[in-house]
């Protein structure tokens, strides 16, 4: 929603599980974005997904999934992205050493104690999942505060 607030020409589709969709819809309405944002219900892991999209943004999504579920979600997402489409992953990504960034290491300790399958994953794990799904041009940027931005493209 933040990106579409500064780019009013964008149309936004938000995929949420059924129990969360009404909350997301309320946020969209409160932000005055109901004319250009739509909430659809579904499950990115179990799929299949419908529609065709230019960009997919996944914010703090993978940290609650097992590696197998992450692989399935990226495969399902790949199917609905247009050729040349971009996937943007924003969240906690560990360096391959699993020792940094420090905030992500601390985050990981919390998540492995809360979720059966969730945790912070390494850059190499993200690269493997994205490559297996068919994405190319994978890049990672570590942001201030320790979060990472991972991007990849569906080949044109």
Tab-separated table of N, CA and C in Angstrom:
chain	number	residue	atom	x	y	z
A	1	UNK	N	0.824	-1.191	0.000
A	1	UNK	CA	0.000	0.000	0.000
A	1	UNK	C	0.863	1.247	0.000
A	2	UNK	N	2.034	1.163	0.628
A	2	UNK	CA	2.905	2.333	0.679
A	2	UNK	C	3.365	2.742	-0.712
A	3	UNK	N	3.731	1.778	-1.539
A	3	UNK	CA	4.188	2.093	-2.894
A	3	UNK	C	3.049	2.685	-3.709
A	4	UNK	N	1.864	2.113	-3.597
A	4	UNK	CA	0.755	2.632	-4.392
A	4	UNK	C	0.300	4.014	-3.912
A	5	UNK	N	0.613	4.357	-2.668
A	5	UNK	CA	0.273	5.691	-2.174
A	5	UNK	C	1.066	6.769	-2.902
A	6	UNK	N	2.304	6.450	-3.301
A	6	UNK	CA	3.124	7.429	-4.017
A	6	UNK	C	3.080	7.234	-5.526
A	7	UNK	N	2.466	6.143	-5.967
A	7	UNK	CA	2.300	5.854	-7.402
A	7	UNK	C	0.822	5.573	-7.652
A	8	UNK	N	-0.006	6.613	-7.721
A	8	UNK	CA	-1.449	6.408	-7.802
A	8	UNK	C	-1.923	5.686	-9.065
A	9	UNK	N	-1.064	5.554	-10.070
A	9	UNK	CA	-1.461	4.840	-11.284
A	9	UNK	C	-1.429	3.317	-11.107
A	10	UNK	N	-0.849	2.835	-10.022
A	10	UNK	CA	-0.759	1.399	-9.784
A	10	UNK	C	-2.093	0.807	-9.348
A	11	UNK	N	-2.363	-0.391	-9.819
A	11	UNK	CA	-3.479	-1.202	-9.336
A	11	UNK	C	-2.864	-2.282	-8.454
A	12	UNK	N	-3.455	-2.516	-7.312
A	12	UNK	CA	-2.894	-3.435	-6.330
A	12	UNK	C	-3.886	-4.566	-6.060
A	13	UNK	N	-3.362	-5.783	-6.041
A	13	UNK	CA	-4.134	-6.947	-5.620
A	13	UNK	C	-3.406	-7.558	-4.433
A	14	UNK	N	-4.123	-7.728	-3.349
A	14	UNK	CA	-3.537	-8.298	-2.140
A	14	UNK	C	-4.123	-9.693	-1.947
A	15	UNK	N	-3.258	-10.692	-1.849
A	15	UNK	CA	-3.676	-12.057	-1.579
A	15	UNK	C	-3.562	-12.300	-0.082
A	16	UNK	N	-4.662	-12.704	0.524
A	16	UNK	CA	-4.678	-12.987	1.964
A	16	UNK	C	-5.442	-14.277	2.214
A	17	UNK	N	-5.113	-14.937	3.305
A	17	UNK	CA	-5.913	-16.079	3.720
A	17	UNK	C	-7.273	-15.542	4.178
A	18	UNK	N	-8.332	-16.344	4.098
A	18	UNK	CA	-9.674	-15.845	4.390
A	18	UNK	C	-9.832	-15.160	5.748
A	19	UNK	N	-9.169	-15.644	6.776
A	19	UNK	CA	-9.336	-15.039	8.103
A	19	UNK	C	-8.721	-13.648	8.209
A	20	UNK	N	-7.775	-13.318	7.347
A	20	UNK	CA	-7.088	-12.023	7.406
A	20	UNK	C	-7.643	-11.030	6.387
A	21	UNK	N	-8.279	-11.513	5.341
A	21	UNK	CA	-8.757	-10.650	4.255
A	21	UNK	C	-9.642	-9.488	4.729
A	22	UNK	N	-10.599	-9.682	5.662
A	22	UNK	CA	-11.418	-8.541	6.100
A	22	UNK	C	-10.601	-7.434	6.775
A	23	UNK	N	-9.568	-7.813	7.482
A	23	UNK	CA	-8.710	-6.812	8.132
A	23	UNK	C	-7.959	-6.009	7.075
A	24	UNK	N	-7.423	-6.703	6.089
A	24	UNK	CA	-6.714	-6.026	4.998
A	24	UNK	C	-7.661	-5.098	4.249
A	25	UNK	N	-8.878	-5.555	3.985
A	25	UNK	CA	-9.863	-4.723	3.289
A	25	UNK	C	-10.145	-3.445	4.080
A	26	UNK	N	-10.242	-3.568	5.386
A	26	UNK	CA	-10.481	-2.389	6.223
A	26	UNK	C	-9.319	-1.402	6.119
A	27	UNK	N	-8.076	-1.911	6.139
A	27	UNK	CA	-6.909	-1.032	5.983
A	27	UNK	C	-6.956	-0.302	4.647
A	28	UNK	N	-7.312	-1.006	3.601
A	28	UNK	CA	-7.390	-0.404	2.267
A	28	UNK	C	-8.436	0.702	2.248
A	29	UNK	N	-9.571	0.444	2.828
A	29	UNK	CA	-10.630	1.455	2.870
A	29	UNK	C	-10.218	2.660	3.709
A	30	UNK	N	-9.568	2.418	4.852
A	30	UNK	CA	-9.112	3.514	5.706
A	30	UNK	C	-8.084	4.391	5.004
A	31	UNK	N	-7.289	3.807	4.118
A	31	UNK	CA	-6.282	4.558	3.363
A	31	UNK	C	-6.860	5.218	2.121
A	32	UNK	N	-8.147	5.027	1.873
A	32	UNK	CA	-8.784	5.621	0.704
A	32	UNK	C	-8.326	5.008	-0.607
A	33	UNK	N	-7.987	3.743	-0.583
A	33	UNK	CA	-7.449	3.076	-1.773
A	33	UNK	C	-8.398	2.055	-2.384
A	34	UNK	N	-9.655	2.043	-1.947
A	34	UNK	CA	-10.598	1.015	-2.394
A	34	UNK	C	-10.802	1.020	-3.912
A	35	UNK	N	-10.618	2.148	-4.565
A	35	UNK	CA	-10.815	2.230	-6.011
A	35	UNK	C	-9.705	1.550	-6.805
A	36	UNK	N	-8.528	1.379	-6.200
A	36	UNK	CA	-7.414	0.808	-6.954
A	36	UNK	C	-6.720	-0.357	-6.263
A	37	UNK	N	-7.332	-0.848	-5.188
A	37	UNK	CA	-6.773	-2.005	-4.485
A	37	UNK	C	-7.876	-3.034	-4.259
A	38	UNK	N	-7.539	-4.275	-4.515
A	38	UNK	CA	-8.484	-5.373	-4.370
A	38	UNK	C	-7.870	-6.428	-3.460
A	39	UNK	N	-8.691	-7.010	-2.600
A	39	UNK	CA	-8.253	-8.099	-1.744
A	39	UNK	C	-8.894	-9.381	-2.273
A	40	UNK	N	-8.056	-10.376	-2.521
A	40	UNK	CA	-8.565	-11.685	-2.909
A	40	UNK	C	-8.096	-12.700	-1.881
A	41	UNK	N	-8.877	-13.754	-1.714
A	41	UNK	CA	-8.495	-14.777	-0.745
A	41	UNK	C	-7.891	-15.973	-1.472
A	42	UNK	N	-6.945	-16.576	-0.805
A	42	UNK	CA	-6.288	-17.747	-1.359
A	42	UNK	C	-5.139	-18.158	-0.476
A	43	UNK	N	-4.424	-19.153	-0.939
A	43	UNK	CA	-3.290	-19.682	-0.192
A	43	UNK	C	-2.123	-19.834	-1.159
A	44	UNK	N	-1.129	-19.002	-1.007
A	44	UNK	CA	0.018	-19.007	-1.921
A	44	UNK	C	0.781	-20.320	-1.868
A	45	UNK	N	0.721	-21.019	-0.751
A	45	UNK	CA	1.446	-22.281	-0.627
A	45	UNK	C	0.671	-23.407	-1.297
A	46	UNK	N	-0.586	-23.507	-1.008
A	46	UNK	CA	-1.378	-24.616	-1.544
A	46	UNK	C	-1.833	-24.386	-2.980
A	47	UNK	N	-1.981	-23.091	-3.373
A	47	UNK	CA	-2.347	-22.752	-4.730
A	47	UNK	C	-3.563	-23.507	-5.213
A	48	UNK	N	-3.859	-23.527	-6.499
A	48	UNK	CA	-3.190	-22.680	-7.481
A	48	UNK	C	-3.654	-21.237	-7.347
A	49	UNK	N	-2.812	-20.319	-7.807
A	49	UNK	CA	-3.160	-18.908	-7.810
A	49	UNK	C	-3.746	-18.555	-9.173
A	50	UNK	N	-4.536	-17.492	-9.208
A	50	UNK	CA	-5.141	-17.060	-10.464
A	50	UNK	C	-4.752	-15.628	-10.755
A	51	UNK	N	-4.899	-15.234	-12.010
A	51	UNK	CA	-4.595	-13.873	-12.423
A	51	UNK	C	-3.259	-13.816	-13.130
A	52	UNK	N	-2.883	-12.601	-13.484
A	52	UNK	CA	-1.597	-12.338	-14.134
A	52	UNK	C	-1.071	-11.024	-13.583
A	53	UNK	N	0.155	-11.032	-13.100
A	53	UNK	CA	0.694	-9.882	-12.380
A	53	UNK	C	2.085	-9.519	-12.884
A	54	UNK	N	2.391	-8.224	-12.825
A	54	UNK	CA	3.703	-7.718	-13.234
A	54	UNK	C	4.720	-7.792	-12.105
A	55	UNK	N	4.262	-7.581	-10.880
A	55	UNK	CA	5.147	-7.552	-9.715
A	55	UNK	C	4.447	-8.258	-8.559
A	56	UNK	N	5.210	-9.005	-7.802
A	56	UNK	CA	4.705	-9.613	-6.567
A	56	UNK	C	5.614	-9.171	-5.431
A	57	UNK	N	5.021	-8.649	-4.378
A	57	UNK	CA	5.768	-8.201	-3.208
A	57	UNK	C	5.398	-9.122	-2.053
A	58	UNK	N	6.414	-9.714	-1.443
A	58	UNK	CA	6.221	-10.619	-0.320
A	58	UNK	C	6.928	-10.017	0.888
A	59	UNK	N	6.147	-9.568	1.852
A	59	UNK	CA	6.692	-8.892	3.026
A	59	UNK	C	6.568	-9.794	4.243
A	60	UNK	N	7.701	-10.155	4.855
A	60	UNK	CA	7.719	-10.982	6.066
A	60	UNK	C	6.851	-12.220	5.876
A	61	UNK	N	7.019	-12.881	4.764
A	61	UNK	CA	6.180	-14.011	4.369
A	61	UNK	C	6.845	-15.353	4.672
A	62	UNK	N	8.087	-15.484	4.308
A	62	UNK	CA	8.752	-16.785	4.379
A	62	UNK	C	9.115	-17.205	5.793
A	63	UNK	N	9.205	-16.263	6.710
A	63	UNK	CA	9.655	-16.570	8.062
A	63	UNK	C	8.722	-17.502	8.824
A	64	UNK	N	7.501	-17.693	8.342
A	64	UNK	CA	6.561	-18.575	9.030
A	64	UNK	C	6.369	-19.894	8.271
A	65	UNK	N	7.146	-20.116	7.218
A	65	UNK	CA	6.997	-21.297	6.371
A	65	UNK	C	8.159	-22.270	6.524
A	66	UNK	N	7.886	-23.518	6.256
A	66	UNK	CA	8.949	-24.511	6.147
A	66	UNK	C	9.646	-24.316	4.804
A	67	UNK	N	10.839	-24.861	4.614
A	67	UNK	CA	11.490	-24.768	3.306
A	67	UNK	C	10.635	-25.352	2.176
A	68	UNK	N	9.934	-26.437	2.455
A	68	UNK	CA	9.080	-27.050	1.433
A	68	UNK	C	7.926	-26.128	1.056
A	69	UNK	N	7.319	-25.489	2.045
A	69	UNK	CA	6.213	-24.569	1.780
A	69	UNK	C	6.711	-23.331	1.025
A	70	UNK	N	7.895	-22.854	1.364
A	70	UNK	CA	8.473	-21.712	0.651
A	70	UNK	C	8.684	-22.043	-0.820
A	71	UNK	N	9.183	-23.253	-1.079
A	71	UNK	CA	9.396	-23.697	-2.457
A	71	UNK	C	8.076	-23.749	-3.221
A	72	UNK	N	7.043	-24.285	-2.590
A	72	UNK	CA	5.721	-24.367	-3.233
A	72	UNK	C	5.154	-22.981	-3.509
A	73	UNK	N	5.275	-22.075	-2.549
A	73	UNK	CA	4.751	-20.716	-2.731
A	73	UNK	C	5.427	-20.022	-3.915
A	74	UNK	N	6.741	-20.144	-4.026
A	74	UNK	CA	7.440	-19.508	-5.142
A	74	UNK	C	7.075	-20.151	-6.470
A	75	UNK	N	6.896	-21.448	-6.483
A	75	UNK	CA	6.450	-22.124	-7.708
A	75	UNK	C	5.070	-21.603	-8.125
A	76	UNK	N	4.138	-21.502	-7.179
A	76	UNK	CA	2.798	-21.005	-7.479
A	76	UNK	C	2.831	-19.552	-7.944
A	77	UNK	N	3.653	-18.759	-7.313
A	77	UNK	CA	3.788	-17.354	-7.695
A	77	UNK	C	4.359	-17.220	-9.103
A	78	UNK	N	5.349	-18.027	-9.427
A	78	UNK	CA	5.965	-18.002	-10.752
A	78	UNK	C	4.909	-18.192	-11.839
A	79	UNK	N	3.926	-19.033	-11.576
A	79	UNK	CA	2.893	-19.352	-12.560
A	79	UNK	C	2.022	-18.150	-12.912
A	80	UNK	N	1.829	-17.215	-11.990
A	80	UNK	CA	0.929	-16.078	-12.248
A	80	UNK	C	1.663	-14.784	-12.589
A	81	UNK	N	2.984	-14.803	-12.530
A	81	UNK	CA	3.730	-13.604	-12.938
A	81	UNK	C	3.845	-13.573	-14.455
A	82	UNK	N	3.694	-12.386	-15.010
A	82	UNK	CA	3.890	-12.187	-16.443
A	82	UNK	C	5.355	-12.432	-16.784
A	83	UNK	N	5.659	-12.836	-18.030
A	83	UNK	CA	7.069	-12.934	-18.434
A	83	UNK	C	7.775	-11.596	-18.190
A	84	UNK	N	8.943	-11.650	-17.586
A	84	UNK	CA	9.665	-10.442	-17.209
A	84	UNK	C	9.220	-9.876	-15.874
A	85	UNK	N	8.231	-10.522	-15.244
A	85	UNK	CA	7.702	-10.051	-13.965
A	85	UNK	C	8.730	-10.124	-12.852
A	86	UNK	N	8.549	-9.283	-11.875
A	86	UNK	CA	9.493	-9.121	-10.776
A	86	UNK	C	8.884	-9.629	-9.479
A	87	UNK	N	9.668	-10.383	-8.716
A	87	UNK	CA	9.282	-10.739	-7.360
A	87	UNK	C	10.200	-9.965	-6.421
A	88	UNK	N	9.588	-9.348	-5.405
A	88	UNK	CA	10.310	-8.556	-4.414
A	88	UNK	C	10.029	-9.172	-3.051
A	89	UNK	N	11.082	-9.599	-2.380
A	89	UNK	CA	10.964	-10.217	-1.061
A	89	UNK	C	11.608	-9.278	-0.051
A	90	UNK	N	10.825	-8.867	0.920
A	90	UNK	CA	11.325	-7.975	1.965
A	90	UNK	C	11.155	-8.671	3.297
A	91	UNK	N	12.257	-8.844	4.012
A	91	UNK	CA	12.176	-9.508	5.306
A	91	UNK	C	13.540	-9.801	5.883
A	92	UNK	N	13.538	-10.682	6.847
A	92	UNK	CA	14.760	-11.055	7.555
A	92	UNK	C	15.475	-12.158	6.777
A	93	UNK	N	16.662	-11.867	6.274
A	93	UNK	CA	17.460	-12.845	5.535
A	93	UNK	C	18.832	-12.924	6.196
A	94	UNK	N	19.221	-14.127	6.558
A	94	UNK	CA	20.534	-14.328	7.163
A	94	UNK	C	21.618	-14.393	6.091
A	95	UNK	N	22.813	-13.917	6.425
A	95	UNK	CA	23.965	-14.190	5.584
A	95	UNK	C	24.194	-15.696	5.636
A	96	UNK	N	24.927	-16.229	4.681
A	96	UNK	CA	25.121	-17.670	4.623
A	96	UNK	C	25.842	-18.232	5.848
A	97	UNK	N	26.570	-17.387	6.557
A	97	UNK	CA	27.239	-17.823	7.787
A	97	UNK	C	26.259	-18.040	8.939
A	98	UNK	N	25.044	-17.505	8.815
A	98	UNK	CA	24.009	-17.523	9.864
A	98	UNK	C	24.384	-16.666	11.081
A	99	UNK	N	25.399	-15.805	10.934
A	99	UNK	CA	25.868	-14.982	12.046
A	99	UNK	C	25.554	-13.499	11.903
A	100	UNK	N	24.978	-13.108	10.785
A	100	UNK	CA	24.643	-11.706	10.570
A	100	UNK	C	23.558	-11.611	9.511
A	101	UNK	N	22.894	-10.469	9.436
A	101	UNK	CA	22.962	-9.278	10.290
A	101	UNK	C	22.487	-9.586	11.716
A	102	UNK	N	23.044	-8.881	12.704
A	102	UNK	CA	22.730	-9.177	14.106
A	102	UNK	C	21.234	-9.149	14.434
A	103	UNK	N	20.501	-8.181	13.892
A	103	UNK	CA	19.059	-8.112	14.176
A	103	UNK	C	18.333	-9.337	13.635
A	104	UNK	N	18.788	-9.862	12.517
A	104	UNK	CA	18.163	-11.052	11.938
A	104	UNK	C	18.497	-12.290	12.753
A	105	UNK	N	19.697	-12.356	13.282
A	105	UNK	CA	20.073	-13.475	14.158
A	105	UNK	C	19.167	-13.482	15.384
A	106	UNK	N	18.954	-12.313	15.997
A	106	UNK	CA	18.072	-12.222	17.164
A	106	UNK	C	16.638	-12.589	16.784
A	107	UNK	N	16.185	-12.086	15.651
A	107	UNK	CA	14.853	-12.401	15.139
A	107	UNK	C	14.704	-13.914	14.969
A	108	UNK	N	15.717	-14.540	14.421
A	108	UNK	CA	15.681	-15.973	14.177
A	108	UNK	C	15.508	-16.754	15.481
A	109	UNK	N	16.183	-16.343	16.533
A	109	UNK	CA	16.056	-17.027	17.816
A	109	UNK	C	14.622	-16.990	18.330
A	110	UNK	N	13.955	-15.881	18.119
A	110	UNK	CA	12.555	-15.769	18.531
A	110	UNK	C	11.686	-16.685	17.676
A	111	UNK	N	11.859	-16.618	16.361
A	111	UNK	CA	10.988	-17.363	15.458
A	111	UNK	C	11.144	-18.877	15.577
A	112	UNK	N	12.346	-19.364	15.805
A	112	UNK	CA	12.490	-20.823	15.919
A	112	UNK	C	11.864	-21.344	17.209
A	113	UNK	N	11.587	-20.438	18.141
A	113	UNK	CA	10.919	-20.849	19.366
A	113	UNK	C	9.409	-20.648	19.323
A	114	UNK	N	8.915	-19.898	18.356
A	114	UNK	CA	7.477	-19.636	18.239
A	114	UNK	C	6.814	-20.569	17.234
A	115	UNK	N	7.450	-20.762	16.094
A	115	UNK	CA	6.850	-21.525	14.993
A	115	UNK	C	7.495	-22.895	14.844
A	116	UNK	N	6.682	-23.868	14.475
A	116	UNK	CA	7.211	-25.205	14.230
A	116	UNK	C	8.180	-25.201	13.058
A	117	UNK	N	7.834	-24.489	12.010
A	117	UNK	CA	8.647	-24.494	10.793
A	117	UNK	C	9.321	-23.168	10.493
A	118	UNK	N	8.827	-22.089	11.034
A	118	UNK	CA	9.328	-20.771	10.658
A	118	UNK	C	10.672	-20.434	11.257
A	119	UNK	N	11.405	-19.621	10.513
A	119	UNK	CA	12.701	-19.113	10.966
A	119	UNK	C	13.220	-18.155	9.905
A	120	UNK	N	14.315	-17.512	10.192
A	120	UNK	CA	14.990	-16.708	9.174
A	120	UNK	C	15.809	-17.670	8.318
A	121	UNK	N	15.768	-17.465	7.018
A	121	UNK	CA	16.510	-18.323	6.102
A	121	UNK	C	17.704	-17.564	5.537
A	122	UNK	N	18.667	-18.311	5.020
A	122	UNK	CA	19.884	-17.697	4.484
A	122	UNK	C	19.679	-17.218	3.052
A	123	UNK	N	20.566	-16.343	2.635
A	123	UNK	CA	20.545	-15.867	1.257
A	123	UNK	C	20.638	-17.043	0.289
A	124	UNK	N	21.481	-17.999	0.595
A	124	UNK	CA	21.636	-19.168	-0.285
A	124	UNK	C	20.340	-19.964	-0.402
A	125	UNK	N	19.607	-20.087	0.692
A	125	UNK	CA	18.323	-20.801	0.635
A	125	UNK	C	17.340	-20.069	-0.280
A	126	UNK	N	17.262	-18.738	-0.152
A	126	UNK	CA	16.389	-17.963	-1.041
A	126	UNK	C	16.817	-18.127	-2.502
A	127	UNK	N	18.105	-18.060	-2.738
A	127	UNK	CA	18.597	-18.230	-4.114
A	127	UNK	C	18.230	-19.601	-4.677
A	128	UNK	N	18.360	-20.638	-3.877
A	128	UNK	CA	18.022	-21.986	-4.327
A	128	UNK	C	16.529	-22.100	-4.648
A	129	UNK	N	15.678	-21.602	-3.743
A	129	UNK	CA	14.231	-21.666	-3.968
A	129	UNK	C	13.829	-20.903	-5.219
A	130	UNK	N	14.360	-19.689	-5.374
A	130	UNK	CA	14.011	-18.867	-6.532
A	130	UNK	C	14.476	-19.523	-7.830
A	131	UNK	N	15.684	-20.063	-7.819
A	131	UNK	CA	16.222	-20.735	-9.005
A	131	UNK	C	15.391	-21.966	-9.345
A	132	UNK	N	15.042	-22.760	-8.345
A	132	UNK	CA	14.219	-23.955	-8.578
A	132	UNK	C	12.858	-23.596	-9.158
A	133	UNK	N	12.319	-22.447	-8.766
A	133	UNK	CA	11.016	-22.012	-9.278
A	133	UNK	C	11.115	-21.472	-10.702
A	134	UNK	N	12.350	-21.126	-11.155
A	134	UNK	CA	12.535	-20.625	-12.511
A	134	UNK	C	12.954	-19.175	-12.598
A	135	UNK	N	13.110	-18.502	-11.462
A	135	UNK	CA	13.494	-17.091	-11.464
A	135	UNK	C	14.975	-16.928	-11.790
A	136	UNK	N	15.324	-15.772	-12.337
A	136	UNK	CA	16.708	-15.433	-12.671
A	136	UNK	C	17.022	-14.031	-12.153
A	137	UNK	N	18.289	-13.628	-12.293
A	137	UNK	CA	18.696	-12.272	-11.914
A	137	UNK	C	18.486	-11.975	-10.446
A	138	UNK	N	18.781	-12.913	-9.600
A	138	UNK	CA	18.523	-12.789	-8.157
A	138	UNK	C	19.538	-11.838	-7.530
A	139	UNK	N	19.022	-10.859	-6.782
A	139	UNK	CA	19.884	-9.896	-6.080
A	139	UNK	C	19.381	-9.695	-4.665
A	140	UNK	N	20.323	-9.428	-3.758
A	140	UNK	CA	19.977	-9.129	-2.364
A	140	UNK	C	20.674	-7.854	-1.931
A	141	UNK	N	19.914	-6.999	-1.255
A	141	UNK	CA	20.451	-5.775	-0.663
A	141	UNK	C	20.067	-5.793	0.808
A	142	UNK	N	21.052	-5.590	1.696
A	142	UNK	CA	20.775	-5.495	3.125
A	142	UNK	C	20.427	-4.043	3.429
A	143	UNK	N	19.269	-3.838	4.028
A	143	UNK	CA	18.787	-2.496	4.350
A	143	UNK	C	19.205	-2.110	5.764
A	144	UNK	N	19.111	-0.819	6.057
A	144	UNK	CA	19.399	-0.390	7.423
A	144	UNK	C	18.388	-1.059	8.350
A	145	UNK	N	18.825	-1.461	9.509
A	145	UNK	CA	17.955	-2.162	10.433
A	145	UNK	C	18.044	-3.669	10.305
A	146	UNK	N	18.777	-4.148	9.295
A	146	UNK	CA	19.010	-5.572	9.175
A	146	UNK	C	18.115	-6.319	8.215
A	147	UNK	N	16.992	-5.738	7.804
A	147	UNK	CA	16.147	-6.433	6.837
A	147	UNK	C	16.839	-6.468	5.484
A	148	UNK	N	16.382	-7.393	4.637
A	148	UNK	CA	16.938	-7.512	3.293
A	148	UNK	C	15.848	-7.355	2.260
A	149	UNK	N	16.267	-6.932	1.089
A	149	UNK	CA	15.421	-6.843	-0.089
A	149	UNK	C	16.017	-7.799	-1.116
A	150	UNK	N	15.258	-8.828	-1.472
A	150	UNK	CA	15.690	-9.814	-2.459
A	150	UNK	C	14.791	-9.650	-3.671
A	151	UNK	N	15.386	-9.528	-4.854
A	151	UNK	CA	14.593	-9.405	-6.065
A	151	UNK	C	15.028	-10.476	-7.072
A	152	UNK	N	14.083	-10.866	-7.923
A	152	UNK	CA	14.350	-11.821	-8.987
A	152	UNK	C	13.290	-11.624	-10.070
A	153	UNK	N	13.585	-12.113	-11.270
A	153	UNK	CA	12.666	-11.956	-12.396
A	153	UNK	C	12.291	-13.292	-13.003
A	154	UNK	N	11.058	-13.318	-13.519
A	154	UNK	CA	10.638	-14.429	-14.353
A	154	UNK	C	11.177	-14.125	-15.737
A	155	UNK	N	11.882	-15.054	-16.372
A	155	UNK	CA	12.435	-14.764	-17.701
A	155	UNK	C	11.339	-14.314	-18.682
A	156	UNK	N	11.726	-13.383	-19.547
A	156	UNK	CA	10.778	-12.844	-20.540
A	156	UNK	C	10.486	-13.861	-21.617
